[in-house]
Structure formats: structure tokens, C-alpha cells
CSV table of C-alpha atoms and ligand atoms in Angstrom, one decimal:
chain,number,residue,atom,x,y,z
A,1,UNK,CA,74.2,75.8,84.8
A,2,UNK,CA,71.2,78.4,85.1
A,3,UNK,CA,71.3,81.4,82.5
A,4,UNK,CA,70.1,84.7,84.6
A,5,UNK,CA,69.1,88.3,82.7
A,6,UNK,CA,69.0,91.2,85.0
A,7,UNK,CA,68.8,94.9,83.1
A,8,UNK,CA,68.9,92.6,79.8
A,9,UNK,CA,72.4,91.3,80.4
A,10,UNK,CA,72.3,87.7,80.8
A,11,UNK,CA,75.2,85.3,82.4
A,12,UNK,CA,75.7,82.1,83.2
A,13,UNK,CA,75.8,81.2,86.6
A,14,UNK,CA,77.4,77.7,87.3
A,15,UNK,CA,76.5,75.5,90.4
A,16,UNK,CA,77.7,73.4,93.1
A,17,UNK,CA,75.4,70.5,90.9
A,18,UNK,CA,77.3,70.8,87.7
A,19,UNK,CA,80.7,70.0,88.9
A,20,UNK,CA,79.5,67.2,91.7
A,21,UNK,CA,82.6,67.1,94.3
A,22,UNK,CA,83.5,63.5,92.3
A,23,UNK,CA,83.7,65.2,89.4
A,24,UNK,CA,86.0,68.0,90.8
A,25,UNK,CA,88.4,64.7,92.1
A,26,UNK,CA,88.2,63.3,88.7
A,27,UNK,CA,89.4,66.9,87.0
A,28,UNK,CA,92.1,67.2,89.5
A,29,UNK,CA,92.9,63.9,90.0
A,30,UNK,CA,96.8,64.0,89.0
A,31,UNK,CA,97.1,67.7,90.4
A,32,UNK,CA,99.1,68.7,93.3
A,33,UNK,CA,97.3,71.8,94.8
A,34,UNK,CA,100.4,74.4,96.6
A,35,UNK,CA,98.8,77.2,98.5
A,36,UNK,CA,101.6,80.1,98.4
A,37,UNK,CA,100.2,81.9,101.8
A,38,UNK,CA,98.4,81.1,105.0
A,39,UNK,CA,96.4,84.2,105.3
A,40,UNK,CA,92.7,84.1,105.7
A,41,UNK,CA,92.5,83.1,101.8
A,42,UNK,CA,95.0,80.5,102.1
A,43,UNK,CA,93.9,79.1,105.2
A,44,UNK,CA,90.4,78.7,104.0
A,45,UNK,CA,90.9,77.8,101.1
A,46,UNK,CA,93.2,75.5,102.1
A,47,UNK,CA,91.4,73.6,104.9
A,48,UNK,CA,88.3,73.6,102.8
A,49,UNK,CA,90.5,71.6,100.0
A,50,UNK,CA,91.9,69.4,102.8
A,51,UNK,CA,88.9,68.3,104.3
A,52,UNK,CA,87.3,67.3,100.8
A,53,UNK,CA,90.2,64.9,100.0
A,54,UNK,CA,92.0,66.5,97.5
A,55,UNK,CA,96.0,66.7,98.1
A,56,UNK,CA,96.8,70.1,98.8
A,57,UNK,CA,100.3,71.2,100.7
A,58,UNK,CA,100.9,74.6,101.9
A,59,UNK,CA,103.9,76.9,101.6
A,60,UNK,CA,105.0,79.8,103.1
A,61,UNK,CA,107.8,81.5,105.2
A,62,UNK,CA,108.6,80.7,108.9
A,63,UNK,CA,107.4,83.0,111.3
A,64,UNK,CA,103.3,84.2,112.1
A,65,UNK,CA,101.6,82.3,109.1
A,66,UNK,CA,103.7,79.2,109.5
A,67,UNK,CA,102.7,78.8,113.4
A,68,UNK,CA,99.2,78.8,112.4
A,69,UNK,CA,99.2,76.1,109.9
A,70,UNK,CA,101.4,74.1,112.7
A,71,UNK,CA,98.1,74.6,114.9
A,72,UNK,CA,95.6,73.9,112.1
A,73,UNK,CA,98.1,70.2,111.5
A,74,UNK,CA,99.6,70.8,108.6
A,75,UNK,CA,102.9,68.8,108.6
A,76,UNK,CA,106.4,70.2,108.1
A,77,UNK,CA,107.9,68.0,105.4
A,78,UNK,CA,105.1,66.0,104.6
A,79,UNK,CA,102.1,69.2,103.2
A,80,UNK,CA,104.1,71.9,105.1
A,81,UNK,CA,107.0,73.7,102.8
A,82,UNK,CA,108.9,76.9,102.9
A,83,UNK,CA,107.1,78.6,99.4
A,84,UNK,CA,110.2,77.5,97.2
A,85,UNK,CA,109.8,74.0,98.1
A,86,UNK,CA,106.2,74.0,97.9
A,87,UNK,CA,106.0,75.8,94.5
A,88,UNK,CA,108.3,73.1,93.1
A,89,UNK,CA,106.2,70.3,94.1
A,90,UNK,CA,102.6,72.2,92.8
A,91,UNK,CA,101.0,71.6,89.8
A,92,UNK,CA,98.7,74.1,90.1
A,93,UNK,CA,100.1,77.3,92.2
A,94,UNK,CA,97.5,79.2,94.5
A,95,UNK,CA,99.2,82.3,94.9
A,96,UNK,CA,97.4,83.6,98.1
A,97,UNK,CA,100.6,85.8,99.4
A,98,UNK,CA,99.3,89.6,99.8
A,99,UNK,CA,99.6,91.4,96.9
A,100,UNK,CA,102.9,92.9,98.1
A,101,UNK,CA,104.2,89.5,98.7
A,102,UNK,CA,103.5,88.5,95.6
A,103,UNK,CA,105.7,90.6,94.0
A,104,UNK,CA,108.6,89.8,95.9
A,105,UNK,CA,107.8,85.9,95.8
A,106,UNK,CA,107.0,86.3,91.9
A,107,UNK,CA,111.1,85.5,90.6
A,108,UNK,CA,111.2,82.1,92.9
A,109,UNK,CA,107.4,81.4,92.3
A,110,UNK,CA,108.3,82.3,88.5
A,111,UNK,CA,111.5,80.0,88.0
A,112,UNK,CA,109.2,77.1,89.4
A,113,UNK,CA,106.7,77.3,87.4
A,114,UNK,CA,106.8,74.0,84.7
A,115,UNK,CA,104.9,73.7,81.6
A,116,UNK,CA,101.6,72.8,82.0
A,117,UNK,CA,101.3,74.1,85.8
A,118,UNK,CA,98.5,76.3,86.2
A,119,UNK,CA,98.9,79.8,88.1
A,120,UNK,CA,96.0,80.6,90.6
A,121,UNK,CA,94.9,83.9,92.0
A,122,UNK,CA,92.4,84.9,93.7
A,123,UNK,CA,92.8,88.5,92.7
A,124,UNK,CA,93.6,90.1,89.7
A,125,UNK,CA,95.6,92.8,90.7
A,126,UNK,CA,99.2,91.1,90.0
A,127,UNK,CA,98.0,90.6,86.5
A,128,UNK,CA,96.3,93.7,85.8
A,129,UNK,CA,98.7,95.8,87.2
A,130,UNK,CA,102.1,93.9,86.0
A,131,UNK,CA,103.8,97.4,84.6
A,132,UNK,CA,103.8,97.5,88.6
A,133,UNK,CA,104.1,94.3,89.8
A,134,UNK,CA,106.6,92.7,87.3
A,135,UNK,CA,104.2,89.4,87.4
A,136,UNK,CA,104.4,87.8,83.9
A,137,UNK,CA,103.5,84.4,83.4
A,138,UNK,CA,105.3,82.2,80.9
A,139,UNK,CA,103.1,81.3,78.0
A,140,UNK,CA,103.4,77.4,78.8
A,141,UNK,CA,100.9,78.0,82.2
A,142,UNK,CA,97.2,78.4,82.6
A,143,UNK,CA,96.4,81.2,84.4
A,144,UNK,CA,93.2,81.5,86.2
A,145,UNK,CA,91.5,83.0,89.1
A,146,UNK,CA,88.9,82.5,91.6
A,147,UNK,CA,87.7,84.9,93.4
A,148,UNK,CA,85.2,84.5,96.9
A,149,UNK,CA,83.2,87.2,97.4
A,150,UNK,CA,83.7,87.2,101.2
A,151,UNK,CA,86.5,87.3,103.8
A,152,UNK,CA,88.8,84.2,103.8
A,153,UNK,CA,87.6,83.5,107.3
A,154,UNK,CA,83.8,83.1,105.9
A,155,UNK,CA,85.1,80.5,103.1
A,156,UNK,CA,86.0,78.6,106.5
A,157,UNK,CA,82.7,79.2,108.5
A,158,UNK,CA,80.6,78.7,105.6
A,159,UNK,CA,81.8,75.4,104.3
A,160,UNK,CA,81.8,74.2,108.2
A,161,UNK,CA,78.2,75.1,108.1
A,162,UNK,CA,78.1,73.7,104.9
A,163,UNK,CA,76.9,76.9,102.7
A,164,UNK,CA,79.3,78.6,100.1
A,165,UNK,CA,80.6,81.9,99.4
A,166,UNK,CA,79.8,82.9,95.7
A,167,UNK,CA,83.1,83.6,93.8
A,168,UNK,CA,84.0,84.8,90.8
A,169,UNK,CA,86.1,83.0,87.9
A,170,UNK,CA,88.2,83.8,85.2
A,171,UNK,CA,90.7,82.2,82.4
A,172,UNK,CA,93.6,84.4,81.5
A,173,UNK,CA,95.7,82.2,79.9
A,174,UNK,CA,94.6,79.0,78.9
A,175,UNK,CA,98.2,76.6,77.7
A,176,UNK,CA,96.9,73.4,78.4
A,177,UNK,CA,92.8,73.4,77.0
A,178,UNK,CA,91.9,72.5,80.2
A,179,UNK,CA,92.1,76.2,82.1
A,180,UNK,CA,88.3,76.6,82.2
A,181,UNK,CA,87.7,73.0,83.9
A,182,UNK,CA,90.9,73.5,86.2
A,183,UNK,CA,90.0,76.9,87.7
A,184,UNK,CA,86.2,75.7,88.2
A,185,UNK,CA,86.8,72.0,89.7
A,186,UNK,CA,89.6,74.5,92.3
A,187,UNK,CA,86.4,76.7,92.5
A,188,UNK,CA,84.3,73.7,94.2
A,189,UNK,CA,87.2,72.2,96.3
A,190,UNK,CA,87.7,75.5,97.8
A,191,UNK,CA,84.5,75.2,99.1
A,192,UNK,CA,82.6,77.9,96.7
A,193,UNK,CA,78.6,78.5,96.2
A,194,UNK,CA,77.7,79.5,92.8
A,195,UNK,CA,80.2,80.9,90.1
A,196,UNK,CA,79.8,83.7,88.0
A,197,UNK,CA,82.5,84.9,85.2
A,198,UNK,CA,84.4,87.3,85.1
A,199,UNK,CA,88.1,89.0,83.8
A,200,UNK,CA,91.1,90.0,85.6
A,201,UNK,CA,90.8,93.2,84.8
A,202,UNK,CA,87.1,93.4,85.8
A,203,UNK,CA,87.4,91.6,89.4
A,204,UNK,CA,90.0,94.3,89.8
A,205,UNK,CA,88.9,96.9,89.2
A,206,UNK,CA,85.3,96.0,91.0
A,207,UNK,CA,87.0,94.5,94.0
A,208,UNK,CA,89.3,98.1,94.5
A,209,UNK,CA,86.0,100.1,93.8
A,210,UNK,CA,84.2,98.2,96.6
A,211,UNK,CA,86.4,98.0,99.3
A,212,UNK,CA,87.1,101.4,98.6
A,213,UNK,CA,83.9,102.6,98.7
A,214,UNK,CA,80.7,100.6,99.8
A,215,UNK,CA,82.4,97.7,101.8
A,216,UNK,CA,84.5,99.7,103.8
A,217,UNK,CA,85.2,103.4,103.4
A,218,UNK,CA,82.4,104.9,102.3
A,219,UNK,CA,80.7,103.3,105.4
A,220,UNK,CA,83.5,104.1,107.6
A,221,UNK,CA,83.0,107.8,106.3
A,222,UNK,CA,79.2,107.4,106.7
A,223,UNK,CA,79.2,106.0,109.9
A,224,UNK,CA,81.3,108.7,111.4
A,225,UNK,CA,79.4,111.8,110.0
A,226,UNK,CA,76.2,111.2,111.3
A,227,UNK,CA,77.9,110.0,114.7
A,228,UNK,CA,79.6,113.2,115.1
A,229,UNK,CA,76.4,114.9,113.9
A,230,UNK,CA,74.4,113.4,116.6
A,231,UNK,CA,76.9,113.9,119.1
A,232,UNK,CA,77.9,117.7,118.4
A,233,UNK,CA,74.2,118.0,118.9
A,234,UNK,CA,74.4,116.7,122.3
A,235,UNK,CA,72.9,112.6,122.0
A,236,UNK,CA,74.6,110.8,124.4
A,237,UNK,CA,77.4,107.9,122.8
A,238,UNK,CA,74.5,105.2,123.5
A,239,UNK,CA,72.0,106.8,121.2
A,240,UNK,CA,74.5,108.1,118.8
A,241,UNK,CA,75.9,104.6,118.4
A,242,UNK,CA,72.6,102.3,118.6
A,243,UNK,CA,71.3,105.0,115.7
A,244,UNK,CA,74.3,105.0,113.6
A,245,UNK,CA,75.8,101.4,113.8
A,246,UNK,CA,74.0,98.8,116.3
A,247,UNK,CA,70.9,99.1,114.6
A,248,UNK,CA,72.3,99.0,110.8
A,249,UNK,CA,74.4,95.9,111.5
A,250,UNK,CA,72.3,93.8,113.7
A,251,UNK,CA,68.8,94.3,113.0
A,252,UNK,CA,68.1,96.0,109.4
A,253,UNK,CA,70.8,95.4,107.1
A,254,UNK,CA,70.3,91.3,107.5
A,255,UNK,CA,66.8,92.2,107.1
A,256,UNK,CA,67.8,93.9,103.7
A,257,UNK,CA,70.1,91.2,102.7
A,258,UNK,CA,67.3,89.0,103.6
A,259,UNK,CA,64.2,90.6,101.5
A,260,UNK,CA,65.4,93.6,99.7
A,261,UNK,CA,65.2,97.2,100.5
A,262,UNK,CA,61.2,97.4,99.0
A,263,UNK,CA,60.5,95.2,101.7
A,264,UNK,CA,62.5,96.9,103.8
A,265,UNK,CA,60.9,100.1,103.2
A,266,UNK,CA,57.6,98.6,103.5
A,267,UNK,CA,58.3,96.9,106.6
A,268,UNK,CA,59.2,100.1,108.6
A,269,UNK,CA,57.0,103.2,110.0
A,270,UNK,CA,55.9,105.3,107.8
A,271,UNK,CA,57.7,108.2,109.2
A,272,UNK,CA,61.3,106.4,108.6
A,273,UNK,CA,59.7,105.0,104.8
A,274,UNK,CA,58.8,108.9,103.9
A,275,UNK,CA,62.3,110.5,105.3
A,276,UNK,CA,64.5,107.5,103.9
A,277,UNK,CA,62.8,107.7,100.0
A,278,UNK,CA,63.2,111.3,100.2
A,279,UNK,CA,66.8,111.7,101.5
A,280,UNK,CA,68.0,108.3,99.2
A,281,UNK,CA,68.7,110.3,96.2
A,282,UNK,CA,70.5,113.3,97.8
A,283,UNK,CA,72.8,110.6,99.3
A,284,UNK,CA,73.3,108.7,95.6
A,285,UNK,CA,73.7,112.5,94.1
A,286,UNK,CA,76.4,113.2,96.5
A,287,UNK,CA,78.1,110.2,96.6
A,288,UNK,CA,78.4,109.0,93.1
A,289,UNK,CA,81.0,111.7,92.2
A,290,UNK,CA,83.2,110.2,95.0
A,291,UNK,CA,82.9,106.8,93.6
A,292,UNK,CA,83.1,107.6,89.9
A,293,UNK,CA,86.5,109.7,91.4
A,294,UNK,CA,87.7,106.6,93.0
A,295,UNK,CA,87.0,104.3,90.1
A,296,UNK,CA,89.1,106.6,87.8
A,297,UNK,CA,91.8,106.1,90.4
A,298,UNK,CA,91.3,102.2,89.8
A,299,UNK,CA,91.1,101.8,86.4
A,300,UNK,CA,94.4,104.3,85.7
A,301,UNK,CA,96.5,102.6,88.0
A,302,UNK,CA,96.9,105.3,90.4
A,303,UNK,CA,95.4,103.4,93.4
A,304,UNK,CA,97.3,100.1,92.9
A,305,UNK,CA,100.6,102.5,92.7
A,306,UNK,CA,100.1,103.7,96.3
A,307,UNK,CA,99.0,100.4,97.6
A,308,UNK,CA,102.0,98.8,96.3
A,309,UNK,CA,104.3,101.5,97.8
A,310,UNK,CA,103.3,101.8,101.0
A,311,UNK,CA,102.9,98.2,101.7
A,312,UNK,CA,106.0,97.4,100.5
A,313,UNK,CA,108.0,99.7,102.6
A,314,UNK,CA,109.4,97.5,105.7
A,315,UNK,CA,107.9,99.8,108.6
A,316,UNK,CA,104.8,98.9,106.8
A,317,UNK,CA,102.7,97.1,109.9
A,318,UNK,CA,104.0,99.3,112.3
A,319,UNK,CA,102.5,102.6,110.5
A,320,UNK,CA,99.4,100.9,109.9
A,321,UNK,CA,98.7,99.3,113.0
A,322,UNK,CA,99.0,103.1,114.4
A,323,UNK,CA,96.7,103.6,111.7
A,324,UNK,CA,94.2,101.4,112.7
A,325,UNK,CA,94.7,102.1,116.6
A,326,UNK,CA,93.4,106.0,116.2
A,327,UNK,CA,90.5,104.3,114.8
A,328,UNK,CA,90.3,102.2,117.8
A,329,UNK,CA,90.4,105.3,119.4
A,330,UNK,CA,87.6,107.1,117.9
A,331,UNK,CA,85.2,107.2,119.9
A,332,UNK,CA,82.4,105.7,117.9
A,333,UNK,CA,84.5,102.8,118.1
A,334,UNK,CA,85.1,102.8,121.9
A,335,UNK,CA,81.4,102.9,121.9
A,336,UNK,CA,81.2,99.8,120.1
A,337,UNK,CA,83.6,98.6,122.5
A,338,UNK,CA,81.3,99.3,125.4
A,339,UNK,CA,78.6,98.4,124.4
A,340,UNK,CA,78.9,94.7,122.3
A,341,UNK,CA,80.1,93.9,125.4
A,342,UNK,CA,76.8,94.5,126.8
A,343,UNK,CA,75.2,92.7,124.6
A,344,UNK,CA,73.3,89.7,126.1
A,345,UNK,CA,75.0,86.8,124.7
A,346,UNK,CA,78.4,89.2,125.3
A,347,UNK,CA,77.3,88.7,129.1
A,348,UNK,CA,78.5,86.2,131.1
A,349,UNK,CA,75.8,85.1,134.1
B,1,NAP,P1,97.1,88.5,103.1
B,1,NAP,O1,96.8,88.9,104.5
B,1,NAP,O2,97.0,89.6,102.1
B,1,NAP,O3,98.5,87.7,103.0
B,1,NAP,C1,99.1,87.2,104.0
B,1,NAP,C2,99.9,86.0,103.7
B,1,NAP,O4,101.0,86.3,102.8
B,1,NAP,C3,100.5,85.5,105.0
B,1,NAP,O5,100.6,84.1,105.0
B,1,NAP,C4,101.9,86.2,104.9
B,1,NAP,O6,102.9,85.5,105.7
B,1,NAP,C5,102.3,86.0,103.5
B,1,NAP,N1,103.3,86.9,103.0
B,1,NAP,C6,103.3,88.2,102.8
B,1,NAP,N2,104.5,88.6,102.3
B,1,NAP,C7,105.2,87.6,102.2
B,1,NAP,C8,106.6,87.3,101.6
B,1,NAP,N3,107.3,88.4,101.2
B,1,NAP,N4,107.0,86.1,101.6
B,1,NAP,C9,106.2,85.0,102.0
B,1,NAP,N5,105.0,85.2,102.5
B,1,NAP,C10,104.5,86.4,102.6
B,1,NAP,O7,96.2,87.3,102.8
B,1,NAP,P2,94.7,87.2,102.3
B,1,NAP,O8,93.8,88.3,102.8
B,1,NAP,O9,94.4,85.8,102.5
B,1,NAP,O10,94.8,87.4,100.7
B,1,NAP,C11,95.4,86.5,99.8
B,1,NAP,C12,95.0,86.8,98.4
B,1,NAP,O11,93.6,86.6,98.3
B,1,NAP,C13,95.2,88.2,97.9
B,1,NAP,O12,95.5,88.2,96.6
B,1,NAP,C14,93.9,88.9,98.2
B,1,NAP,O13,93.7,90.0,97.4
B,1,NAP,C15,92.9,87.8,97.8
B,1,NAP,N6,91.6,87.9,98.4
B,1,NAP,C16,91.5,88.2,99.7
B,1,NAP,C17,90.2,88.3,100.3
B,1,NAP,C18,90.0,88.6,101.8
B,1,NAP,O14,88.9,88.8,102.2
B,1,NAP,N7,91.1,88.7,102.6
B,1,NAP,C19,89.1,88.1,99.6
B,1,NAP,C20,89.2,87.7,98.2
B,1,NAP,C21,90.5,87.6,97.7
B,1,NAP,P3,103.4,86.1,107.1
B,1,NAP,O15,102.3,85.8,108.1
B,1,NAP,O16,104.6,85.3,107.4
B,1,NAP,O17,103.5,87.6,106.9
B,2,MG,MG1,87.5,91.5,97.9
């Protein structure tokens, strides 16, 4: 346990060494771990859990997700259930379906809940938004959350290489007096790093915010302006795409994950160091309406309500892979296309 203060907030960040993987087994040791879902969460998660001993069993409707756990071994009948069966035979639920799933699982997941079971998530937004989603626990369940900071496919890759993604944790409801130790001893099974706490309401409404914004749209968005930029002014797709996105991902932004953006700055020409300190704040001044704009969205429901619509219309994967084919189609991305494919280790002699 290692207190931090940043800004004069302090928390308590808990480690991999104060919940040993022994002491995880002891916690859990009469638990039977049902992963609802067998997307990237569920799969990782659960293959994490099964490789450090603990008994997990997945469950989950025929069809795509089912075929995969098939492949990965997972045995119909034996840790392998349809998501009725499986939530009967849980003690403590992982409820890993997407968010849209979960709300039309929730009455079968619900009537299987027993006292004493513990309800998992690994995203608040069931809770939070529950005028919405309809998910309300019984009183008689510990509710509790973990939530990696990563992709679900990266809880995989990093506990094969033996690293961790840092997650988040949180006790909603705590029926038994043992929520708290539950939800961290999961924490560790799953394979995290480090934990740091948090609310329901707070991974929420950070986790919309960033998607939203830095993690994915926002960079979306700023990727494409100054591609088109330098393209309307006649650079070639080559330069306009090494500029925009094959430097940013493969050389600097490791480097500023790496050593910060001081160093960053320090470590570049002078030129790029004057013109990126002096254009930063114009960026932050222009942006940070946007976000504030979005996180309103967040916090008053609004973004959750079209999220839950759309994906929970029946044509929903259809529209959105036609979605995500015109940005296939862009040609920044057909760039990328090209061109990873160039890349030397891409190449094959
Ligand atoms: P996901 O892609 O959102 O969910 C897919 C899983 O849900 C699939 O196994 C799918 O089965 C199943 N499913 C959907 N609707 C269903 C229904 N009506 N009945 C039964 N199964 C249904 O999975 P995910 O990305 O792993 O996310 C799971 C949870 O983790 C979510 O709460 C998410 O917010 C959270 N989370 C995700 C990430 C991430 O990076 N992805 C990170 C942190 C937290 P089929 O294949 O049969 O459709
Ligand atoms: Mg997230």
C-alpha cells in the first residue's frame, strides 16, 4: 500500500505485494467466479483467472463469443454455460456483456442472483445510469467493480508478458463485510498492476469523457484536420501521414509515455520545442470547451441515453460496421493501410 499526493490530493494506491496471489486464493477460496461475456474483457479476464488457478467458468450465448471460448478450451458442461446456467452456479457474477447486453441479460442475471453473491462490473455505467438501464441490485449482494485501464486484449498480452494493466476499484454495495477484500483479491486474479479507488459514478463518468475525447475522438478529429490541412495544401499522402500519425504513434508518443512531455520537449530541435510551447495553449483554449461540452453530456445522462438506443436497436452492427467502413475509407486511413504494410518487420523477405 503506498500513499501518493499529486496537486495535494493524496490516495492510496494498492499493489500486486499486498494481496500476494496466495492470499487472493485464500479470499476467494469457496468462490465460484462466472464471467457473463466473452468479449475482450471477459476473455481476458477470464483466461488470466484460469491460468492462476482460481475456478472460474464462463457463460454466454451460442453463436461468435461462444466459438471463441471453444478455441481458447473452455469446456461445454464442465466451465462452459449458456449465461443462465452459469449465473446460477457463480458466486460472484462478472458481468462483462456490453453495456446493451447487460440490460437485456439483467432480469435472468437478476433472478439468479442469491444472497451473499457478489455482482462485478467492470464499468459503472449499468449502475450509474439505472433510470436507463433498469439494473438494480438486491440489497443482499456486494456490488463492486474493477475497472483495467486498457483494452481487454492488453489484460491478455500483459499478464503473458507478465506486466499488469492498472485498474480502478470500487465498493457499491457492500452485504456481506467482505466487498472491499472480494473486489480487490478479483482485482489480482484478473491479472491487474496497481489499484487505485474509485466510485461508480466517477469511473463513469471519466471512462465516457475519455473515450470521448482524448482516447479516441478528439484524436480521431485531430488527426484528420491536420491531414486534410496538409493535403489541401498539396503534401503528398506519404508526408501528410508520416507527419500526422506514423510519427505520433511510433516514435514520440512512447517516448512521452516513457519520460514525460518536459523531456520530450527537451529532447527535440529547438525549432519544433519553440512552435509546440507556443501553439500548446491555443490547442488547450480551443479544446477545453469541447470537452467540458461533452462531460456535461456525461454527467446529465444524455450520452448514455443515445448509447443505449442505438445499440440496442437490432440493425445495430450492420449500421455501425458501415460506420466504421467510411472510416476505412478515408483516406488517411488507406494511407495507414499502405504504408504499415511497408513497414520493415510488415515485409516479408
Ligand atoms: P463487449 O464487446 O462490449 O461485449 C461483448 C460480449 O457481450 C460478447 O461476448 C457478446 O456475445 C455478449 N453479448 C452482447 N449482448 C448479449 C446478449 N444480449 N446476450 C448475451 N450476450 C451478449 O465486451 P467488452 O469490450 O469486453 O466489455 C465488457 C465490459 O467491460 C463492458 O462493461 C465494458 O464497458 C467494460 N470494459 C471494457 C473495456 C474495453 O477495453 N473493451 C475496458 C474496460 C472496461 P456475442 O459475441 O454473442 O455477441
Ligand atoms: Mg475504458
Amino acid at each position: 500500500m503506498k500513499t501518493i499526493e499529486i496537486g495535494g490530493h493524496q490516495e492510496t494506491i494498492i499493489e500486486r505485494s499486498d494481496f500476494p496471489i496466495e492470499k487472493c486464493h485464500e479470499i476467494l477460496k469457496d468462490e465460484v467466479t462466472a464471467i457473463l461475456g466473452y468479449g475482450p474483457q471477459g476473455r481476458g479476464q477470464g483466461l488470466n483467472m484460469r491460468d492462476q488457478g482460481f475456478r472460474v467458468i464462463i457463460g454466454i450465448r451460442k453463436g461468435r463469443s461462444w466459438d471463441k471460448a471453444v478455441a481458447d478450451g473452455w469446456q461445454e458442461g464442465v466451465n462452459l454455460f449458456e449465461v443462465e446456467e452459469a449465473a446460477k452456479r457463480g458466486t460472484i457474477l462478472q458481468y462483462l456483456l456490453s453495456d446493451a447486453g447487460q440490460i437485456s441479460s439483467w432480469p435472468t442475471v437478476k433472478a439468479n442472483l442469491e444472497p451473499g453473491n457478489a455482482l462485478y462490473f467492470s464499468h459503472g455505467f449499468g449502475i450509474v445510469f439505472n433510470e436507463d438501464t433498469q439494473i438494480v441490485p438486491p440489497d443482499n449482494v456486494d456490488v463492486m467493480l474493477v475497472a483495467p485501464k486498457g483494452s481487454g486484449l492488453t489484460v491478455r498480452t500483459h499478464f503473458e508478458a507478465g506486466r499488469g494493466i492498472n485498474s480502478s476499484w470500487a465498493v457499491h454495495q457492500d452485504a456481506t463485510g467482505r466487498a472491499k477484500e472480494r473486489c480487490i483479491a478479483t482485482a489480482f486474479a484478473i491479472g491487474s498492476g496497481h489499484l487505485f479507488e474509485t466510485t461508480f459514478a466517477d469511473e463513469t463518468h471519466s471512462d465516457l469523457t475519455g473515450e470521448r475525447c482524448v482516447l479516441m475522438g478528439l484524436i480521431q478529429g485531430a488527426f484528420l484536420a491536420q491531414y486534410e490541412v496538409l493535403r489541401e495544401n498539396g503534401h503528398s499522402p506519404s508526408e501528410a501521414f508520416n507527419e500526422t500519425i506514423e510519427e505520433a504513434l511510433q516514435s514520440l508518443y512512447p517516448l512521452v509515455s516513457e519520460k514525460g512531455m518536459d523531456w520530450m520537449y527537451s529532447n527535440c530541435s529547438t525549432t519544433a520545442q519553440r512552435g509546440a510551447l507556443d501553439w500548446a495553449p491555443r490547442f488547450r483554449d480551443a479544446l477545453k470547451p469541447v470537452v467540458a461540452e461533452c462531460y456535461q453530456k456525461v454527467i446529465s445522462g444524455e450520452e448514455a441515453k443515445i448509447a443505449i438506443e442505438s445499440n440496442s436497436k437490432s440493425d445495430y452492427r450492420e449500421k455501425l460496421e458501415l460506420e466504421l467502413e467510411a472510416v476505412n475509407n478515408q483516406e488517411m486511413w488507406q494511407a495507414g493501410r499502405v504504408l504499415r504494410a511497408l513497414r520493415p518487420e510488415n515485409l516479408v523477405e
